[in-house]
């Protein structure tokens, strides 16, 4: 007989007035990155900013291409830059914001590929990454990227 299971996640919802200084700083860095996005096809500009345990702030934006799969999301741009330039650092937090022609969007969430990259980064570094999604009216915070992808692919054990 078929069984059902329920998967739940917890998200903290903040107003902008409730944010701490690091969250505000990352939000500003993510906004600046979004405005540098190359999005001539979708007109959907996304910015991401990471905080690393070594104090560095890394930001990235989405980069589109006429061959859509050749583009890269802001989350992966920033995660990959951090991995290439700060390989020993732990990513502690990521802030994500998006704009369309009408302004900042109300809700933004990483795509499935970015969720898997964030999850695997958590697994590799052995520490959670808090994910902060900056909407027009509210900020949504997930304690861990695993909360966004509860049945993600597991990393293969190293040999």
JSON list of C-alpha atoms in Angstrom, two decimals:
[
{"chain": "A", "resi": 1, "resn": "UNK", "atom": "CA", "xyz": [0.00, 0.00, 0.00]},
{"chain": "A", "resi": 2, "resn": "UNK", "atom": "CA", "xyz": [1.21, 3.48, -0.81]},
{"chain": "A", "resi": 3, "resn": "UNK", "atom": "CA", "xyz": [2.46, 5.51, 2.12]},
{"chain": "A", "resi": 4, "resn": "UNK", "atom": "CA", "xyz": [2.66, 9.26, 2.26]},
{"chain": "A", "resi": 5, "resn": "UNK", "atom": "CA", "xyz": [5.21, 11.39, 3.97]},
{"chain": "A", "resi": 6, "resn": "UNK", "atom": "CA", "xyz": [5.18, 15.05, 4.72]},
{"chain": "A", "resi": 7, "resn": "UNK", "atom": "CA", "xyz": [8.24, 17.26, 4.43]},
{"chain": "A", "resi": 8, "resn": "UNK", "atom": "CA", "xyz": [8.16, 20.54, 6.30]},
{"chain": "A", "resi": 9, "resn": "UNK", "atom": "CA", "xyz": [10.61, 23.38, 6.68]},
{"chain": "A", "resi": 10, "resn": "UNK", "atom": "CA", "xyz": [10.84, 26.38, 8.92]},
{"chain": "A", "resi": 11, "resn": "UNK", "atom": "CA", "xyz": [11.47, 29.86, 7.65]},
{"chain": "A", "resi": 12, "resn": "UNK", "atom": "CA", "xyz": [11.95, 32.99, 9.75]},
{"chain": "A", "resi": 13, "resn": "UNK", "atom": "CA", "xyz": [10.26, 36.06, 8.29]},
{"chain": "A", "resi": 14, "resn": "UNK", "atom": "CA", "xyz": [11.73, 39.46, 9.13]},
{"chain": "A", "resi": 15, "resn": "UNK", "atom": "CA", "xyz": [10.84, 43.02, 8.36]},
{"chain": "A", "resi": 16, "resn": "UNK", "atom": "CA", "xyz": [13.69, 45.19, 7.13]},
{"chain": "A", "resi": 17, "resn": "UNK", "atom": "CA", "xyz": [13.66, 47.08, 10.44]},
{"chain": "A", "resi": 18, "resn": "UNK", "atom": "CA", "xyz": [14.51, 43.84, 12.28]},
{"chain": "A", "resi": 19, "resn": "UNK", "atom": "CA", "xyz": [17.70, 43.08, 10.33]},
{"chain": "A", "resi": 20, "resn": "UNK", "atom": "CA", "xyz": [21.11, 43.06, 11.96]},
{"chain": "A", "resi": 21, "resn": "UNK", "atom": "CA", "xyz": [24.02, 44.99, 10.45]},
{"chain": "A", "resi": 22, "resn": "UNK", "atom": "CA", "xyz": [25.48, 41.98, 8.59]},
{"chain": "A", "resi": 23, "resn": "UNK", "atom": "CA", "xyz": [22.12, 41.22, 6.95]},
{"chain": "A", "resi": 24, "resn": "UNK", "atom": "CA", "xyz": [21.82, 44.85, 5.88]},
{"chain": "A", "resi": 25, "resn": "UNK", "atom": "CA", "xyz": [25.37, 44.83, 4.53]},
{"chain": "A", "resi": 26, "resn": "UNK", "atom": "CA", "xyz": [24.77, 41.64, 2.53]},
{"chain": "A", "resi": 27, "resn": "UNK", "atom": "CA", "xyz": [21.48, 43.00, 1.22]},
{"chain": "A", "resi": 28, "resn": "UNK", "atom": "CA", "xyz": [23.24, 46.11, -0.06]},
{"chain": "A", "resi": 29, "resn": "UNK", "atom": "CA", "xyz": [26.00, 44.02, -1.67]},
{"chain": "A", "resi": 30, "resn": "UNK", "atom": "CA", "xyz": [23.40, 41.74, -3.30]},
{"chain": "A", "resi": 31, "resn": "UNK", "atom": "CA", "xyz": [21.50, 44.78, -4.63]},
{"chain": "A", "resi": 32, "resn": "UNK", "atom": "CA", "xyz": [24.68, 46.23, -6.12]},
{"chain": "A", "resi": 33, "resn": "UNK", "atom": "CA", "xyz": [25.47, 42.88, -7.73]},
{"chain": "A", "resi": 34, "resn": "UNK", "atom": "CA", "xyz": [21.95, 42.59, -9.17]},
{"chain": "A", "resi": 35, "resn": "UNK", "atom": "CA", "xyz": [22.32, 45.95, -10.88]},
{"chain": "A", "resi": 36, "resn": "UNK", "atom": "CA", "xyz": [25.45, 44.59, -12.59]},
{"chain": "A", "resi": 37, "resn": "UNK", "atom": "CA", "xyz": [23.63, 41.52, -13.93]},
{"chain": "A", "resi": 38, "resn": "UNK", "atom": "CA", "xyz": [23.71, 40.77, -17.63]},
{"chain": "A", "resi": 39, "resn": "UNK", "atom": "CA", "xyz": [20.06, 39.91, -18.28]},
{"chain": "A", "resi": 40, "resn": "UNK", "atom": "CA", "xyz": [19.14, 41.21, -21.76]},
{"chain": "A", "resi": 41, "resn": "UNK", "atom": "CA", "xyz": [16.75, 38.32, -22.43]},
{"chain": "A", "resi": 42, "resn": "UNK", "atom": "CA", "xyz": [14.79, 37.82, -19.22]},
{"chain": "A", "resi": 43, "resn": "UNK", "atom": "CA", "xyz": [15.18, 41.35, -17.80]},
{"chain": "A", "resi": 44, "resn": "UNK", "atom": "CA", "xyz": [15.35, 39.57, -14.43]},
{"chain": "A", "resi": 45, "resn": "UNK", "atom": "CA", "xyz": [18.40, 40.78, -12.56]},
{"chain": "A", "resi": 46, "resn": "UNK", "atom": "CA", "xyz": [19.52, 38.69, -9.60]},
{"chain": "A", "resi": 47, "resn": "UNK", "atom": "CA", "xyz": [22.27, 39.48, -7.12]},
{"chain": "A", "resi": 48, "resn": "UNK", "atom": "CA", "xyz": [23.78, 37.29, -4.43]},
{"chain": "A", "resi": 49, "resn": "UNK", "atom": "CA", "xyz": [26.23, 38.15, -1.66]},
{"chain": "A", "resi": 50, "resn": "UNK", "atom": "CA", "xyz": [28.03, 35.67, 0.58]},
{"chain": "A", "resi": 51, "resn": "UNK", "atom": "CA", "xyz": [29.68, 36.14, 3.92]},
{"chain": "A", "resi": 52, "resn": "UNK", "atom": "CA", "xyz": [32.69, 33.93, 4.59]},
{"chain": "A", "resi": 53, "resn": "UNK", "atom": "CA", "xyz": [34.10, 32.98, 7.98]},
{"chain": "A", "resi": 54, "resn": "UNK", "atom": "CA", "xyz": [37.33, 34.83, 7.07]},
{"chain": "A", "resi": 55, "resn": "UNK", "atom": "CA", "xyz": [35.39, 38.11, 6.92]},
{"chain": "A", "resi": 56, "resn": "UNK", "atom": "CA", "xyz": [35.25, 38.36, 3.12]},
{"chain": "A", "resi": 57, "resn": "UNK", "atom": "CA", "xyz": [32.05, 39.37, 1.35]},
{"chain": "A", "resi": 58, "resn": "UNK", "atom": "CA", "xyz": [31.68, 37.88, -2.14]},
{"chain": "A", "resi": 59, "resn": "UNK", "atom": "CA", "xyz": [28.98, 38.96, -4.56]},
{"chain": "A", "resi": 60, "resn": "UNK", "atom": "CA", "xyz": [27.81, 37.78, -7.95]},
{"chain": "A", "resi": 61, "resn": "UNK", "atom": "CA", "xyz": [25.05, 38.38, -10.46]},
{"chain": "A", "resi": 62, "resn": "UNK", "atom": "CA", "xyz": [23.25, 36.33, -13.06]},
{"chain": "A", "resi": 63, "resn": "UNK", "atom": "CA", "xyz": [24.90, 36.26, -16.47]},
{"chain": "A", "resi": 64, "resn": "UNK", "atom": "CA", "xyz": [22.65, 35.29, -19.38]},
{"chain": "A", "resi": 65, "resn": "UNK", "atom": "CA", "xyz": [23.50, 34.04, -22.83]},
{"chain": "A", "resi": 66, "resn": "UNK", "atom": "CA", "xyz": [21.42, 33.65, -25.98]},
{"chain": "A", "resi": 67, "resn": "UNK", "atom": "CA", "xyz": [22.00, 29.91, -25.50]},
{"chain": "A", "resi": 68, "resn": "UNK", "atom": "CA", "xyz": [20.10, 29.88, -22.19]},
{"chain": "A", "resi": 69, "resn": "UNK", "atom": "CA", "xyz": [21.81, 26.88, -20.58]},
{"chain": "A", "resi": 70, "resn": "UNK", "atom": "CA", "xyz": [25.16, 28.67, -21.02]},
{"chain": "A", "resi": 71, "resn": "UNK", "atom": "CA", "xyz": [24.17, 31.37, -18.51]},
{"chain": "A", "resi": 72, "resn": "UNK", "atom": "CA", "xyz": [24.85, 31.25, -14.79]},
{"chain": "A", "resi": 73, "resn": "UNK", "atom": "CA", "xyz": [22.75, 32.25, -11.80]},
{"chain": "A", "resi": 74, "resn": "UNK", "atom": "CA", "xyz": [23.94, 34.79, -9.23]},
{"chain": "A", "resi": 75, "resn": "UNK", "atom": "CA", "xyz": [24.08, 32.19, -6.45]},
{"chain": "A", "resi": 76, "resn": "UNK", "atom": "CA", "xyz": [26.43, 29.91, -8.40]},
{"chain": "A", "resi": 77, "resn": "UNK", "atom": "CA", "xyz": [28.51, 32.82, -9.65]},
{"chain": "A", "resi": 78, "resn": "UNK", "atom": "CA", "xyz": [29.22, 33.89, -6.07]},
{"chain": "A", "resi": 79, "resn": "UNK", "atom": "CA", "xyz": [29.65, 30.35, -4.64]},
{"chain": "A", "resi": 80, "resn": "UNK", "atom": "CA", "xyz": [32.07, 29.34, -7.40]},
{"chain": "A", "resi": 81, "resn": "UNK", "atom": "CA", "xyz": [34.08, 32.56, -7.04]},
{"chain": "A", "resi": 82, "resn": "UNK", "atom": "CA", "xyz": [34.36, 31.97, -3.30]},
{"chain": "A", "resi": 83, "resn": "UNK", "atom": "CA", "xyz": [35.47, 28.37, -3.85]},
{"chain": "A", "resi": 84, "resn": "UNK", "atom": "CA", "xyz": [38.09, 29.40, -6.41]},
{"chain": "A", "resi": 85, "resn": "UNK", "atom": "CA", "xyz": [39.48, 32.34, -4.45]},
{"chain": "A", "resi": 86, "resn": "UNK", "atom": "CA", "xyz": [38.87, 31.35, -0.80]},
{"chain": "A", "resi": 87, "resn": "UNK", "atom": "CA", "xyz": [38.98, 27.52, -0.89]},
{"chain": "A", "resi": 88, "resn": "UNK", "atom": "CA", "xyz": [39.55, 27.13, 2.85]},
{"chain": "A", "resi": 89, "resn": "UNK", "atom": "CA", "xyz": [36.83, 29.59, 3.90]},
{"chain": "A", "resi": 90, "resn": "UNK", "atom": "CA", "xyz": [33.38, 28.53, 5.08]},
{"chain": "A", "resi": 91, "resn": "UNK", "atom": "CA", "xyz": [30.35, 30.19, 3.54]},
{"chain": "A", "resi": 92, "resn": "UNK", "atom": "CA", "xyz": [28.19, 31.24, 6.48]},
{"chain": "A", "resi": 93, "resn": "UNK", "atom": "CA", "xyz": [25.38, 33.19, 4.82]},
{"chain": "A", "resi": 94, "resn": "UNK", "atom": "CA", "xyz": [24.01, 34.07, 1.39]},
{"chain": "A", "resi": 95, "resn": "UNK", "atom": "CA", "xyz": [21.70, 36.98, 0.59]},
{"chain": "A", "resi": 96, "resn": "UNK", "atom": "CA", "xyz": [19.67, 36.94, -2.64]},
{"chain": "A", "resi": 97, "resn": "UNK", "atom": "CA", "xyz": [17.65, 39.73, -4.23]},
{"chain": "A", "resi": 98, "resn": "UNK", "atom": "CA", "xyz": [16.04, 40.17, -7.66]},
{"chain": "A", "resi": 99, "resn": "UNK", "atom": "CA", "xyz": [14.69, 42.99, -9.79]},
{"chain": "A", "resi": 100, "resn": "UNK", "atom": "CA", "xyz": [12.47, 42.98, -12.84]},
{"chain": "A", "resi": 101, "resn": "UNK", "atom": "CA", "xyz": [11.46, 46.06, -14.90]},
{"chain": "A", "resi": 102, "resn": "UNK", "atom": "CA", "xyz": [8.85, 46.93, -12.22]},
{"chain": "A", "resi": 103, "resn": "UNK", "atom": "CA", "xyz": [11.43, 46.95, -9.39]},
{"chain": "A", "resi": 104, "resn": "UNK", "atom": "CA", "xyz": [12.41, 44.56, -6.61]},
{"chain": "A", "resi": 105, "resn": "UNK", "atom": "CA", "xyz": [10.39, 41.35, -6.74]},
{"chain": "A", "resi": 106, "resn": "UNK", "atom": "CA", "xyz": [8.37, 40.20, -3.75]},
{"chain": "A", "resi": 107, "resn": "UNK", "atom": "CA", "xyz": [9.75, 36.71, -3.58]},
{"chain": "A", "resi": 108, "resn": "UNK", "atom": "CA", "xyz": [12.95, 35.21, -4.91]},
{"chain": "A", "resi": 109, "resn": "UNK", "atom": "CA", "xyz": [14.22, 31.70, -4.39]},
{"chain": "A", "resi": 110, "resn": "UNK", "atom": "CA", "xyz": [17.20, 29.83, -5.82]},
{"chain": "A", "resi": 111, "resn": "UNK", "atom": "CA", "xyz": [16.55, 27.51, -8.75]},
{"chain": "A", "resi": 112, "resn": "UNK", "atom": "CA", "xyz": [17.01, 23.76, -8.28]},
{"chain": "A", "resi": 113, "resn": "UNK", "atom": "CA", "xyz": [20.56, 23.75, -9.64]},
{"chain": "A", "resi": 114, "resn": "UNK", "atom": "CA", "xyz": [21.58, 26.53, -7.23]},
{"chain": "A", "resi": 115, "resn": "UNK", "atom": "CA", "xyz": [19.87, 24.73, -4.34]},
{"chain": "A", "resi": 116, "resn": "UNK", "atom": "CA", "xyz": [21.93, 21.63, -5.09]},
{"chain": "A", "resi": 117, "resn": "UNK", "atom": "CA", "xyz": [25.16, 23.68, -5.30]},
{"chain": "A", "resi": 118, "resn": "UNK", "atom": "CA", "xyz": [24.36, 25.35, -1.95]},
{"chain": "A", "resi": 119, "resn": "UNK", "atom": "CA", "xyz": [23.53, 21.98, -0.39]},
{"chain": "A", "resi": 120, "resn": "UNK", "atom": "CA", "xyz": [26.73, 20.39, -1.65]},
{"chain": "A", "resi": 121, "resn": "UNK", "atom": "CA", "xyz": [28.74, 23.38, -0.41]},
{"chain": "A", "resi": 122, "resn": "UNK", "atom": "CA", "xyz": [27.20, 22.83, 3.04]},
{"chain": "A", "resi": 123, "resn": "UNK", "atom": "CA", "xyz": [28.03, 19.15, 2.91]},
{"chain": "A", "resi": 124, "resn": "UNK", "atom": "CA", "xyz": [31.61, 19.78, 1.76]},
{"chain": "A", "resi": 125, "resn": "UNK", "atom": "CA", "xyz": [32.33, 22.40, 4.40]},
{"chain": "A", "resi": 126, "resn": "UNK", "atom": "CA", "xyz": [30.47, 20.57, 7.18]},
{"chain": "A", "resi": 127, "resn": "UNK", "atom": "CA", "xyz": [28.57, 23.71, 8.22]},
{"chain": "A", "resi": 128, "resn": "UNK", "atom": "CA", "xyz": [25.17, 25.16, 7.32]},
{"chain": "A", "resi": 129, "resn": "UNK", "atom": "CA", "xyz": [24.70, 28.19, 5.09]},
{"chain": "A", "resi": 130, "resn": "UNK", "atom": "CA", "xyz": [21.86, 30.44, 6.17]},
{"chain": "A", "resi": 131, "resn": "UNK", "atom": "CA", "xyz": [19.88, 31.57, 3.13]},
{"chain": "A", "resi": 132, "resn": "UNK", "atom": "CA", "xyz": [18.38, 35.06, 3.20]},
{"chain": "A", "resi": 133, "resn": "UNK", "atom": "CA", "xyz": [15.81, 35.86, 0.50]},
{"chain": "A", "resi": 134, "resn": "UNK", "atom": "CA", "xyz": [15.12, 39.57, 0.24]},
{"chain": "A", "resi": 135, "resn": "UNK", "atom": "CA", "xyz": [11.64, 40.33, -1.04]},
{"chain": "A", "resi": 136, "resn": "UNK", "atom": "CA", "xyz": [10.04, 43.70, -1.60]},
{"chain": "A", "resi": 137, "resn": "UNK", "atom": "CA", "xyz": [8.13, 43.63, 1.72]},
{"chain": "A", "resi": 138, "resn": "UNK", "atom": "CA", "xyz": [9.81, 40.93, 3.81]},
{"chain": "A", "resi": 139, "resn": "UNK", "atom": "CA", "xyz": [12.99, 38.92, 4.29]},
{"chain": "A", "resi": 140, "resn": "UNK", "atom": "CA", "xyz": [12.81, 35.14, 4.46]},
{"chain": "A", "resi": 141, "resn": "UNK", "atom": "CA", "xyz": [15.60, 33.31, 6.29]},
{"chain": "A", "resi": 142, "resn": "UNK", "atom": "CA", "xyz": [16.28, 29.58, 6.14]},
{"chain": "A", "resi": 143, "resn": "UNK", "atom": "CA", "xyz": [18.75, 28.23, 8.71]},
{"chain": "A", "resi": 144, "resn": "UNK", "atom": "CA", "xyz": [20.30, 25.90, 6.15]},
{"chain": "A", "resi": 145, "resn": "UNK", "atom": "CA", "xyz": [20.32, 25.37, 2.39]},
{"chain": "A", "resi": 146, "resn": "UNK", "atom": "CA", "xyz": [19.17, 21.82, 3.18]},
{"chain": "A", "resi": 147, "resn": "UNK", "atom": "CA", "xyz": [15.83, 23.38, 4.18]},
{"chain": "A", "resi": 148, "resn": "UNK", "atom": "CA", "xyz": [15.37, 24.47, 0.56]},
{"chain": "A", "resi": 149, "resn": "UNK", "atom": "CA", "xyz": [16.22, 21.04, -0.86]},
{"chain": "A", "resi": 150, "resn": "UNK", "atom": "CA", "xyz": [15.27, 18.35, 1.67]},
{"chain": "A", "resi": 151, "resn": "UNK", "atom": "CA", "xyz": [15.75, 15.46, -0.76]},
{"chain": "A", "resi": 152, "resn": "UNK", "atom": "CA", "xyz": [18.82, 16.72, -2.62]},
{"chain": "A", "resi": 153, "resn": "UNK", "atom": "CA", "xyz": [21.55, 14.52, -4.03]},
{"chain": "A", "resi": 154, "resn": "UNK", "atom": "CA", "xyz": [24.07, 13.37, -1.46]},
{"chain": "A", "resi": 155, "resn": "UNK", "atom": "CA", "xyz": [27.74, 13.99, -2.07]},
{"chain": "A", "resi": 156, "resn": "UNK", "atom": "CA", "xyz": [29.70, 10.91, -2.98]},
{"chain": "A", "resi": 157, "resn": "UNK", "atom": "CA", "xyz": [32.21, 9.88, -0.32]},
{"chain": "A", "resi": 158, "resn": "UNK", "atom": "CA", "xyz": [35.78, 10.74, -1.21]},
{"chain": "A", "resi": 159, "resn": "UNK", "atom": "CA", "xyz": [38.06, 7.84, -1.90]}
]
